[in-house]
Short mmCIF file of C-alpha atoms and ligand atoms in Angstrom, two decimals:
data_model
loop_
_atom_site.label_atom_id
_atom_site.label_comp_id
_atom_site.label_asym_id
_atom_site.label_seq_id
_atom_site.Cartn_x
_atom_site.Cartn_y
_atom_site.Cartn_z
CA UNK P 23 -76.22 38.38 16.32
CA UNK P 24 -77.31 41.45 18.24
CA UNK P 25 -78.20 41.41 21.91
CA UNK P 26 -81.59 43.01 21.51
CA UNK P 27 -83.27 39.89 22.92
CA UNK P 28 -82.71 41.36 26.36
CA UNK P 29 -85.57 43.71 25.50
CA UNK P 30 -88.30 41.77 27.28
CA UNK P 31 -91.28 42.38 24.95
CA UNK P 32 -89.59 40.54 22.07
CA UNK P 33 -88.18 37.71 24.16
CA UNK P 34 -88.62 34.34 22.41
CA UNK P 35 -90.07 31.29 24.11
CA UNK P 36 -87.92 28.29 24.87
CA UNK P 37 -87.65 25.50 22.35
CA UNK P 38 -85.57 22.33 22.14
CA UNK P 39 -86.19 19.48 24.59
CA UNK P 40 -88.29 21.57 26.99
CA UNK P 41 -91.69 20.65 25.64
CA UNK P 42 -93.56 17.84 27.31
CA UNK P 43 -94.21 14.97 24.89
CA UNK P 44 -97.39 13.76 26.62
CA UNK P 45 -99.44 15.10 29.53
CA UNK P 46 -98.04 14.32 32.97
CA UNK P 47 -101.03 12.24 34.21
CA UNK P 48 -100.69 9.67 31.41
CA UNK P 49 -96.91 9.41 31.75
CA UNK P 50 -97.12 9.25 35.54
CA UNK P 51 -99.67 6.44 35.44
CA UNK P 52 -97.29 4.36 33.32
CA UNK P 53 -94.33 5.13 35.58
CA UNK P 54 -96.28 4.16 38.69
CA UNK P 55 -96.83 0.69 37.24
CA UNK P 56 -93.03 0.14 37.13
CA UNK P 57 -92.19 -1.29 40.54
CA UNK P 58 -88.47 -1.60 39.75
CA UNK P 59 -88.34 2.12 38.93
CA UNK P 60 -90.13 3.02 42.17
CA UNK P 61 -87.76 0.83 44.17
CA UNK P 62 -84.66 2.38 42.51
CA UNK P 63 -85.96 5.92 43.05
CA UNK P 64 -87.05 5.35 46.63
CA UNK P 65 -83.67 3.94 47.63
CA UNK P 66 -81.64 6.65 45.87
CA UNK P 67 -83.67 9.67 47.01
CA UNK P 68 -83.85 8.53 50.65
CA UNK P 69 -80.04 8.09 50.70
CA UNK P 70 -79.41 11.58 49.28
CA UNK P 71 -82.03 13.11 51.62
CA UNK P 72 -80.32 11.65 54.67
CA UNK P 73 -76.87 12.87 53.56
CA UNK P 74 -78.19 16.36 52.88
CA UNK P 75 -79.98 16.59 56.22
CA UNK P 76 -76.82 15.57 58.03
CA UNK P 77 -74.48 18.17 56.44
CA UNK P 78 -77.05 20.96 56.48
CA UNK P 79 -77.60 20.31 60.19
CA UNK P 80 -73.90 21.00 60.83
CA UNK P 81 -74.20 24.66 59.84
CA UNK P 82 -75.58 27.01 62.49
CA UNK P 83 -76.00 29.76 59.88
CA UNK P 84 -77.82 27.71 57.22
CA UNK P 85 -80.90 29.97 57.41
CA UNK P 86 -78.72 33.07 56.92
CA UNK P 87 -76.93 31.43 53.97
CA UNK P 88 -80.28 30.71 52.31
CA UNK P 89 -81.33 34.34 52.87
CA UNK P 90 -78.06 35.52 51.32
CA UNK P 91 -78.45 33.21 48.30
CA UNK P 92 -81.99 34.44 47.75
CA UNK P 93 -80.98 38.10 48.03
CA UNK P 94 -78.03 37.75 45.63
CA UNK P 95 -80.19 36.07 43.02
CA UNK P 96 -82.95 38.68 43.33
CA UNK P 97 -80.42 41.51 42.92
CA UNK P 98 -78.83 39.76 39.92
CA UNK P 99 -82.17 39.26 38.16
CA UNK P 100 -83.09 42.91 38.78
CA UNK P 101 -79.98 44.02 36.85
CA UNK P 102 -79.39 41.04 34.60
CA UNK P 103 -78.67 43.09 31.48
CA UNK P 104 -75.92 45.03 33.25
CA UNK P 105 -74.21 41.95 34.71
CA UNK P 106 -74.31 40.08 31.39
CA UNK P 107 -72.68 42.96 29.55
CA UNK P 108 -70.02 43.18 32.26
CA UNK P 109 -69.42 39.44 31.91
CA UNK P 110 -69.06 39.78 28.14
CA UNK P 111 -66.54 42.62 28.52
CA UNK P 112 -64.42 40.64 30.97
CA UNK P 113 -64.46 37.36 29.04
CA UNK P 114 -63.52 39.24 25.86
CA UNK P 115 -60.79 41.19 27.63
CA UNK P 116 -59.21 37.87 28.69
CA UNK P 117 -59.14 36.39 25.21
CA UNK P 118 -62.47 34.55 25.13
CA UNK P 119 -65.26 34.98 22.58
CA UNK P 120 -68.86 35.55 23.68
CA UNK P 121 -71.85 34.51 21.55
CA UNK P 122 -75.51 35.33 22.23
CA UNK P 123 -78.21 32.80 21.35
CA UNK P 124 -81.89 33.66 21.48
CA UNK P 125 -83.08 30.06 21.38
CA UNK P 126 -82.03 26.43 21.04
CA UNK P 127 -81.76 26.62 17.26
CA UNK P 128 -79.37 29.57 17.36
CA UNK P 129 -77.28 28.01 20.14
CA UNK P 130 -76.95 24.75 18.22
CA UNK P 131 -75.97 26.62 15.05
CA UNK P 132 -73.28 28.52 16.93
CA UNK P 133 -71.82 25.43 18.63
CA UNK P 134 -71.88 23.16 15.56
CA UNK P 135 -70.28 25.95 13.53
CA UNK P 136 -67.50 26.37 16.10
CA UNK P 137 -66.80 22.63 16.21
CA UNK P 138 -66.83 22.33 12.42
CA UNK P 139 -64.34 25.19 12.20
CA UNK P 140 -61.83 23.11 14.18
CA UNK P 141 -62.24 20.12 11.83
CA UNK P 142 -63.03 17.81 14.78
CA UNK P 143 -65.59 15.05 14.36
CA UNK P 144 -65.78 14.16 18.08
CA UNK P 145 -66.27 16.26 21.21
CA UNK P 146 -66.14 15.49 24.93
CA UNK P 147 -68.82 16.91 27.19
CA UNK P 148 -68.99 17.53 30.89
CA UNK P 149 -72.52 17.16 32.21
CA UNK P 150 -74.51 20.14 31.16
CA UNK P 151 -78.28 20.11 31.47
CA UNK P 152 -78.55 23.21 29.33
CA UNK P 153 -77.11 21.29 26.36
CA UNK P 154 -79.82 18.66 26.98
CA UNK P 155 -82.33 21.52 26.98
CA UNK P 156 -81.28 22.63 23.49
CA UNK P 157 -80.80 19.10 22.12
CA UNK P 158 -77.15 19.75 21.30
CA UNK P 159 -76.10 16.11 20.89
CA UNK P 160 -78.74 15.59 18.18
CA UNK P 161 -77.68 18.81 16.44
CA UNK P 162 -74.02 17.73 16.46
CA UNK P 163 -74.92 14.24 15.22
CA UNK P 164 -76.88 15.76 12.33
CA UNK P 165 -73.63 17.25 10.97
CA UNK P 166 -71.54 14.14 11.64
CA UNK P 167 -70.04 15.12 15.00
CA UNK P 168 -70.14 12.55 17.81
CA UNK P 169 -70.58 13.85 21.36
CA UNK P 170 -69.14 11.75 24.19
CA UNK P 171 -70.78 12.27 27.58
CA UNK P 172 -68.12 11.93 30.28
CA UNK P 173 -70.09 12.21 33.52
CA UNK P 174 -70.64 8.60 34.66
CA UNK P 175 -74.41 8.91 34.96
CA UNK P 176 -74.68 10.76 31.62
CA UNK P 177 -72.51 8.06 30.04
CA UNK P 178 -74.91 5.39 31.34
CA UNK P 179 -77.85 7.34 29.90
CA UNK P 180 -76.09 7.82 26.55
CA UNK P 181 -74.97 4.19 26.20
CA UNK P 182 -78.46 3.02 27.26
CA UNK P 183 -80.09 5.18 24.50
CA UNK P 184 -82.08 6.61 27.37
CA UNK P 185 -83.10 10.02 28.72
CA UNK P 186 -81.89 11.64 31.98
CA UNK P 187 -84.43 11.43 34.81
CA UNK P 188 -82.80 13.58 37.51
CA UNK P 189 -80.93 16.90 37.39
CA UNK P 190 -77.93 15.66 39.35
CA UNK P 191 -78.15 11.88 39.03
CA UNK P 192 -79.44 11.44 35.46
CA UNK P 193 -79.39 7.60 35.71
CA UNK P 194 -81.12 7.46 39.12
CA UNK P 195 -83.77 5.18 37.60
CA UNK P 196 -81.13 2.48 36.88
CA UNK P 197 -79.76 0.00 39.39
CA UNK P 198 -76.30 -1.59 39.31
CA UNK P 199 -77.36 -4.74 37.48
CA UNK P 200 -78.99 -2.69 34.73
CA UNK P 201 -75.85 -0.54 34.39
CA UNK P 202 -73.62 -3.61 34.07
CA UNK P 203 -75.88 -4.96 31.31
CA UNK P 204 -75.69 -1.63 29.45
CA UNK P 205 -71.88 -1.55 29.68
CA UNK P 206 -71.57 -5.15 28.46
CA UNK P 207 -73.89 -4.45 25.56
CA UNK P 208 -72.65 -1.00 24.44
CA UNK P 209 -69.12 -0.34 25.69
CA UNK P 210 -66.44 -1.42 23.23
CA UNK P 211 -63.84 -3.62 24.95
CA UNK P 212 -65.85 -4.15 28.16
CA UNK P 213 -64.64 -7.14 30.20
CA UNK P 214 -67.17 -9.99 29.70
CA UNK P 215 -66.64 -10.87 33.39
CA UNK P 216 -67.65 -7.37 34.55
CA UNK P 217 -69.49 -7.47 37.90
CA UNK P 218 -72.06 -4.98 39.17
CA UNK P 219 -69.91 -3.75 42.07
CA UNK P 220 -69.65 0.08 42.06
CA UNK P 221 -65.83 -0.09 41.92
CA UNK P 222 -65.85 -2.43 38.89
CA UNK P 223 -68.40 -0.30 37.03
CA UNK P 224 -66.48 2.91 37.77
CA UNK P 225 -63.22 1.31 36.60
CA UNK P 226 -64.82 0.17 33.33
CA UNK P 227 -66.11 3.69 32.71
CA UNK P 228 -62.72 5.20 33.63
CA UNK P 229 -60.86 3.04 31.09
CA UNK P 230 -63.42 3.79 28.40
CA UNK P 231 -63.35 7.55 29.04
CA UNK P 232 -59.58 7.83 29.34
CA UNK P 233 -59.22 6.86 25.67
CA UNK P 234 -61.83 9.47 24.72
CA UNK P 235 -60.24 12.29 26.76
CA UNK P 236 -56.79 11.77 25.33
CA UNK P 237 -57.94 12.13 21.73
CA UNK P 238 -60.46 14.97 22.16
CA UNK P 239 -59.69 18.33 20.55
CA UNK P 240 -62.91 20.05 21.54
CA UNK P 241 -64.59 20.15 24.95
CA UNK P 242 -68.15 21.33 25.61
CA UNK P 243 -69.33 22.31 29.07
CA UNK P 244 -72.08 24.04 30.93
CA UNK P 245 -71.36 26.42 33.80
CA UNK P 246 -72.68 26.45 37.33
CA UNK P 247 -71.73 30.10 37.79
CA UNK P 248 -70.11 33.00 35.91
CA UNK P 249 -68.57 35.96 37.73
CA UNK P 250 -69.39 39.25 36.02
CA UNK P 251 -66.65 41.29 37.69
CA UNK P 252 -63.81 39.09 36.39
CA UNK P 253 -65.31 37.04 33.51
CA UNK P 254 -64.56 33.79 35.37
CA UNK P 255 -66.59 30.66 34.64
CA UNK P 256 -67.06 27.91 37.22
CA UNK P 257 -67.98 24.22 37.03
CA UNK P 258 -68.44 22.09 40.15
CA UNK P 259 -68.44 18.30 39.90
CA UNK P 260 -67.57 15.11 41.73
CA UNK P 261 -65.72 12.83 39.33
CA UNK P 262 -62.87 14.79 37.77
CA UNK P 263 -64.24 14.21 34.28
CA UNK P 264 -65.12 17.89 34.16
CA UNK P 265 -61.55 18.92 34.94
CA UNK P 266 -60.35 16.70 32.02
CA UNK P 267 -62.89 18.22 29.61
CA UNK P 268 -62.02 21.75 30.67
CA UNK P 269 -58.24 21.45 30.44
CA UNK P 270 -57.20 18.85 27.83
CA UNK P 271 -58.87 20.01 24.56
CA UNK P 272 -57.54 22.87 22.41
CA UNK P 273 -61.00 24.40 22.12
CA UNK P 274 -63.49 24.83 24.96
CA UNK P 275 -67.10 25.85 24.29
CA UNK P 276 -69.31 26.66 27.28
CA UNK P 277 -73.06 26.92 26.89
CA UNK P 278 -74.68 28.78 29.77
CA UNK P 279 -78.18 30.02 30.56
CA UNK P 280 -78.12 33.77 31.11
CA UNK P 281 -79.46 33.39 34.65
CA UNK P 282 -76.24 31.73 35.89
CA UNK P 283 -74.27 34.99 36.14
CA UNK P 284 -73.28 36.28 39.60
CA UNK P 285 -72.06 39.82 40.25
CA UNK P 286 -68.90 39.11 42.24
CA UNK P 287 -66.47 36.60 43.78
CA UNK P 288 -67.91 37.31 47.22
CA UNK P 289 -71.28 36.07 45.94
CA UNK P 290 -69.70 32.84 44.70
CA UNK P 291 -68.59 32.08 48.27
CA UNK P 292 -72.22 31.86 49.37
CA UNK P 293 -73.20 29.46 46.58
CA UNK P 294 -70.18 27.20 47.01
CA UNK P 295 -71.50 26.53 50.51
CA UNK P 296 -75.14 26.12 49.49
CA UNK P 297 -74.76 23.97 46.38
CA UNK P 298 -72.76 20.88 47.43
CA UNK P 299 -74.66 20.46 50.70
CA UNK P 300 -77.99 20.68 48.88
CA UNK P 301 -77.08 18.52 45.90
CA UNK P 302 -74.79 15.62 46.81
CA UNK P 303 -74.94 16.09 50.58
CA UNK P 304 -71.22 16.94 50.71
CA UNK P 305 -69.55 19.72 52.68
CA UNK P 306 -67.58 20.62 49.57
CA UNK P 307 -67.66 19.17 46.08
CA UNK P 308 -64.46 17.32 45.11
CA UNK P 309 -63.67 19.38 41.99
CA UNK P 310 -64.25 23.12 41.51
CA UNK P 311 -62.83 24.32 38.18
CA UNK P 312 -62.60 28.01 37.31
CA UNK P 313 -61.17 29.66 34.25
CA UNK P 314 -60.97 33.21 32.96
CA UNK P 315 -60.63 33.48 29.21
CA UNK P 316 -57.40 32.09 27.75
CA UNK P 317 -54.14 31.49 29.61
CA UNK P 318 -51.35 31.37 26.96
CA UNK P 319 -49.66 27.97 26.87
CA UNK P 320 -51.96 26.48 29.52
CA UNK P 321 -55.26 24.75 28.79
CA UNK P 322 -57.60 25.50 25.86
CA UNK P 323 -56.37 28.26 23.61
CA UNK P 324 -59.76 28.86 22.00
CA UNK P 325 -62.38 29.67 24.63
CA UNK P 326 -66.01 30.40 23.72
CA UNK P 327 -69.01 31.29 25.87
CA UNK P 328 -72.52 30.89 24.42
CA UNK P 329 -75.09 32.85 26.45
CA UNK P 330 -78.51 31.27 26.02
CA UNK P 331 -81.91 32.90 26.45
CA UNK P 332 -84.39 30.22 25.21
CA UNK P 333 -87.34 31.60 27.15
CA UNK P 334 -85.46 33.02 30.13
CA UNK P 335 -86.27 36.67 29.41
CA UNK P 336 -89.91 35.65 28.99
CA UNK P 337 -89.74 34.10 32.48
CA UNK P 338 -87.98 37.22 33.76
CA UNK P 339 -90.87 39.33 32.50
CA UNK P 340 -93.27 37.47 34.81
CA UNK P 341 -92.89 39.30 38.17
CA UNK P 342 -93.98 36.23 40.15
CA UNK P 343 -92.39 33.60 37.93
CA UNK P 344 -88.93 35.17 37.65
CA UNK P 345 -87.81 33.65 40.96
CA UNK P 346 -87.66 30.28 39.16
CA UNK P 347 -84.55 31.71 37.45
CA UNK P 348 -82.85 31.76 40.87
CA UNK P 349 -82.49 27.98 40.67
CA UNK P 350 -78.93 26.64 41.04
CA UNK P 351 -79.96 23.10 39.87
CA UNK P 352 -79.04 21.42 43.13
CA UNK P 353 -81.98 18.95 42.85
CA UNK P 354 -82.82 19.08 46.58
CA UNK P 355 -86.46 19.75 45.68
CA UNK P 356 -86.61 16.56 43.58
CA UNK P 357 -85.26 14.41 46.38
CA UNK P 358 -87.89 15.54 48.89
CA UNK P 359 -90.87 15.57 46.52
CA UNK P 360 -93.39 12.74 47.14
CA UNK P 361 -94.59 12.98 43.53
CA UNK P 362 -91.10 12.81 41.99
CA UNK P 363 -90.10 9.95 44.28
CA UNK P 364 -92.92 7.81 42.91
CA UNK P 365 -92.97 8.67 39.21
CA UNK P 366 -89.34 9.66 38.44
CA UNK P 367 -88.13 12.26 35.97
CA UNK P 368 -89.31 10.84 32.65
CA UNK P 369 -92.97 11.42 33.53
CA UNK P 370 -92.39 15.19 33.42
CA UNK P 371 -91.49 14.95 29.72
CA UNK P 372 -89.08 17.89 29.95
CA UNK P 373 -85.34 17.99 30.69
CA UNK P 374 -86.15 19.75 33.98
CA UNK P 375 -88.10 17.28 36.14
CA UNK P 376 -89.50 17.44 39.67
CA UNK P 377 -90.86 20.52 41.43
CA UNK P 378 -88.52 23.00 39.75
CA UNK P 379 -89.24 21.44 36.34
CA UNK P 380 -92.96 21.79 37.00
CA UNK P 381 -92.52 25.57 37.19
CA UNK P 382 -89.43 26.24 35.07
CA UNK P 383 -90.48 24.31 31.96
CA UNK P 384 -93.88 26.06 31.55
CA UNK P 385 -92.24 29.42 32.24
CA UNK P 386 -89.62 28.84 29.54
CA UNK P 387 -91.91 27.40 26.88
CA UNK P 388 -95.14 29.21 27.68
CA UNK P 389 -97.81 27.47 29.74
CA UNK P 390 -99.58 25.89 26.76
CA UNK P 391 -96.63 23.58 25.98
CA UNK P 392 -96.35 22.15 29.51
CA UNK P 393 -99.84 22.81 30.84
CA UNK P 394 -100.13 19.65 32.95
CA UNK P 395 -96.89 20.19 34.91
CA UNK P 396 -98.05 22.83 37.44
CA UNK P 397 -100.66 20.28 38.56
CA UNK P 398 -98.02 17.58 39.21
CA UNK P 399 -97.77 18.46 42.88
CA UNK P 400 -99.59 17.92 46.15
CA UNK P 401 -98.47 21.44 47.27
CA UNK P 402 -97.06 19.92 50.46
CA UNK P 403 -94.28 22.56 50.57
CA UNK P 404 -91.33 20.19 51.11
CA UNK P 405 -89.59 21.67 48.04
CA UNK P 406 -89.72 25.19 49.50
CA UNK P 407 -88.24 24.01 52.80
CA UNK P 408 -85.38 22.23 51.00
CA UNK P 409 -84.51 24.90 48.42
CA UNK P 410 -81.17 26.58 49.24
CA UNK P 411 -82.25 29.83 47.55
CA UNK P 412 -85.77 29.78 49.02
CA UNK P 413 -87.71 29.59 45.76
CA UNK P 414 -91.37 29.47 46.78
CA UNK P 415 -92.25 26.65 44.40
CA UNK P 416 -95.73 25.93 45.87
CA UNK P 417 -96.81 29.54 45.31
CA UNK P 418 -95.34 29.44 41.79
CA UNK P 419 -97.30 26.26 41.03
CA UNK P 420 -100.53 27.96 42.14
CA UNK P 421 -99.60 31.06 40.12
CA UNK P 422 -99.06 28.95 36.98
CA UNK P 423 -102.31 27.03 37.51
CA UNK P 424 -104.12 30.39 37.64
CA UNK P 425 -102.33 31.55 34.49
CA UNK P 426 -103.27 28.32 32.75
CA UNK P 427 -106.94 28.72 33.65
CA UNK P 428 -106.93 32.37 32.57
CA UNK P 429 -105.18 31.65 29.26
CA UNK P 430 -107.32 28.60 28.48
CA UNK P 431 -110.53 30.62 29.12
CA UNK P 432 -113.66 28.56 28.51
CA UNK P 433 -111.62 25.65 27.22
CA UNK P 434 -110.53 24.93 30.80
CA UNK P 435 -112.64 22.59 32.99
CA UNK P 436 -111.70 24.72 36.01
CA UNK P 437 -113.12 27.86 34.39
CA UNK P 438 -116.39 26.10 33.50
CA UNK P 439 -116.68 24.60 37.00
CA UNK P 440 -115.98 27.90 38.76
CA UNK P 441 -118.44 29.81 36.53
CA UNK P 442 -121.14 27.21 37.26
CA UNK P 443 -120.41 27.35 41.01
CA UNK P 444 -120.55 31.15 40.93
CA UNK P 445 -123.94 31.08 39.16
CA UNK P 446 -125.39 28.58 41.64
CA UNK P 447 -124.07 30.38 44.73
CA UNK P 448 -125.37 33.76 43.58
CA UNK P 449 -128.98 32.73 44.29
CA UNK P 450 -130.34 31.07 47.50
CA UNK P 451 -132.97 29.22 45.44
CA UNK P 452 -130.38 27.85 43.02
CA UNK P 453 -128.07 26.95 45.90
CA UNK P 454 -130.81 24.94 47.64
CA UNK P 455 -131.76 23.24 44.37
CA UNK P 456 -128.07 22.35 43.87
CA UNK P 457 -127.89 20.84 47.36
CA UNK P 458 -130.97 18.72 46.71
CA UNK P 459 -129.45 17.54 43.41
CA UNK P 460 -126.24 16.69 45.22
CA UNK P 461 -128.13 14.48 47.64
CA UNK P 462 -129.05 12.22 44.73
CA UNK P 463 -125.40 11.17 44.96
CA UNK P 464 -126.26 9.24 48.15
CA UNK P 465 -127.72 6.54 45.92
CA UNK P 466 -124.27 5.98 44.37
CA UNK P 467 -122.44 5.52 47.64
CA UNK P 468 -121.52 2.46 49.62
CA UNK P 469 -119.78 2.43 53.01
CA UNK P 470 -119.73 6.24 53.10
CA UNK P 471 -117.75 6.53 49.81
CA UNK P 472 -118.66 6.97 46.16
CA UNK P 473 -116.24 5.02 43.98
CA UNK P 474 -117.51 6.07 40.54
CA UNK P 475 -119.32 9.26 39.48
CA UNK P 476 -120.90 9.79 36.02
CA UNK P 477 -119.07 12.02 33.45
CA UNK P 478 -117.76 14.68 33.66
CA UNK P 479 -117.30 14.09 37.41
CA UNK P 480 -115.83 10.65 36.61
CA UNK P 481 -112.45 12.38 36.11
CA UNK P 482 -112.40 13.01 39.88
CA UNK P 483 -113.27 9.43 40.90
CA UNK P 484 -110.84 7.93 38.36
CA UNK P 485 -108.07 8.50 40.91
CA UNK P 486 -109.88 8.88 44.26
CA UNK P 487 -113.17 8.25 46.08
CA UNK P 488 -115.73 10.96 46.78
CA UNK P 489 -117.53 11.22 50.16
CA UNK P 490 -121.26 10.44 50.21
CA UNK P 491 -123.25 13.68 50.78
CA UNK P 492 -124.81 13.91 54.27
CA UNK P 493 -128.50 12.92 54.65
CA UNK P 494 -129.39 16.48 55.65
CA UNK P 495 -128.15 19.78 54.31
CA UNK P 496 -127.02 22.34 56.86
CA UNK P 497 -130.19 24.38 56.27
CA UNK P 498 -132.40 21.32 56.89
CA UNK P 499 -130.47 20.52 60.05
CA UNK P 500 -130.80 24.13 61.25
CA UNK P 501 -134.50 24.17 60.53
CA UNK P 502 -135.06 20.91 62.46
CA UNK P 503 -132.86 21.97 65.38
CA UNK P 504 -134.61 25.29 65.81
CA UNK P 505 -138.14 24.20 64.99
CA UNK P 506 -138.98 23.72 68.70
CA UNK P 507 -137.51 27.05 69.70
CA UNK P 508 -139.61 28.84 67.12
CA UNK P 509 -142.89 27.23 68.38
S1 SF4 S 617 -85.56 24.92 42.89
FE1 SF4 S 617 -84.19 25.12 44.66
S2 SF4 S 617 -84.08 23.02 45.48
FE2 SF4 S 617 -84.88 22.82 43.39
S3 SF4 S 617 -83.10 22.46 42.08
FE3 SF4 S 617 -83.46 24.68 42.09
S4 SF4 S 617 -82.17 25.49 43.75
FE4 SF4 S 617 -82.32 23.28 44.07
#
């Protein structure tokens, strides 16, 4: 295909598994009723938060690192077309093949075609959220190719016929007992006496995966970063499964969102300090794999890179929204978010959950397909404070709410409410009449609170109380207070 999709006006919207299946409020209400889920999430996120705070506190120049990360990303987005073409030239010069995919459908066609060309019917995958975004496993299955997830958490999700609920810890909603039950039920050859100790579960997964690795001819990965100046791709991970996927197969196919490119090696140094501390709370991730095209006689001899748009150039065209493309998927914003901690990732309905999902998903798909997500926040600002590249998520949420109201026009309750308020406030007589009408609400209150208002205001009291209006309006109070002075 041609690369004309980098022309912003024709940029396609994202498709695949980005679209929310049901509005956030309904999904969140169901999730909140699951006490086991809340307990699992609370324990896991508080542990990761504490680890992150400890290792971030060790660095005296953390603020400067965040500034550097933000500046590098802004510069990269400003010249994204140039850096992507440089990356393509370098990968090609080193024996790799670069493919350009406008959307999920094109990316899936490219990858399934490449796998079919090898004759393989199985592939191994290192955790790659972008392949979840495009629904690659389903696309492979539809042509008879089985994808084996090799990251432990992704394996748990796959064997449990489940969906990921966290960017970094996809099975964060599962506890050890649930994982043991999944392994006993789904893992061929699992020891019937398997316990739920972390070591026993990891050993069971290791034995299962070792068989898969040794027979795989095709590996599929994502990429955390790509260096334009050399054509080098980089994956960081904690388990070593990624290293196996990237080195053992004959053919390696990497699917990467176009925003992951970095100009130079010097830039990578900044992000290799920011990412592990923000994600797993480690000073350095255990495995950092880098490869540049093909090395004859060493590792995969067929190396492909699929560069995916799927709504990213549409996000880039939004001057305020484009900073969401700076995200390095560390998940620090999820772990500090009071909303995410209580409802978990599934409630967001999109592969990108939490605060960054609430802005990234609507930007990629268009606001109409994920309209409830920008409202899934208390705007407390914890996500902004935690973000290693200083993405101002609260401001983005407000920006997307405004876009939603503008695009929905009169179909939006906010637009109707604001127009009515504007009409009332434009006239002193109407304003006073409105205040008198509001005082009728005193009859509904008890103990200073109104627990249920009539429709359409019932939507407000469905989740919170309303205060009882005061007995006097300000004007009445002023008139009474100053009556004596006037006499
Ligand atoms: S928005 Fe920031 S904190 Fe959240 S995942 Fe992306 S880089 Fe990490």
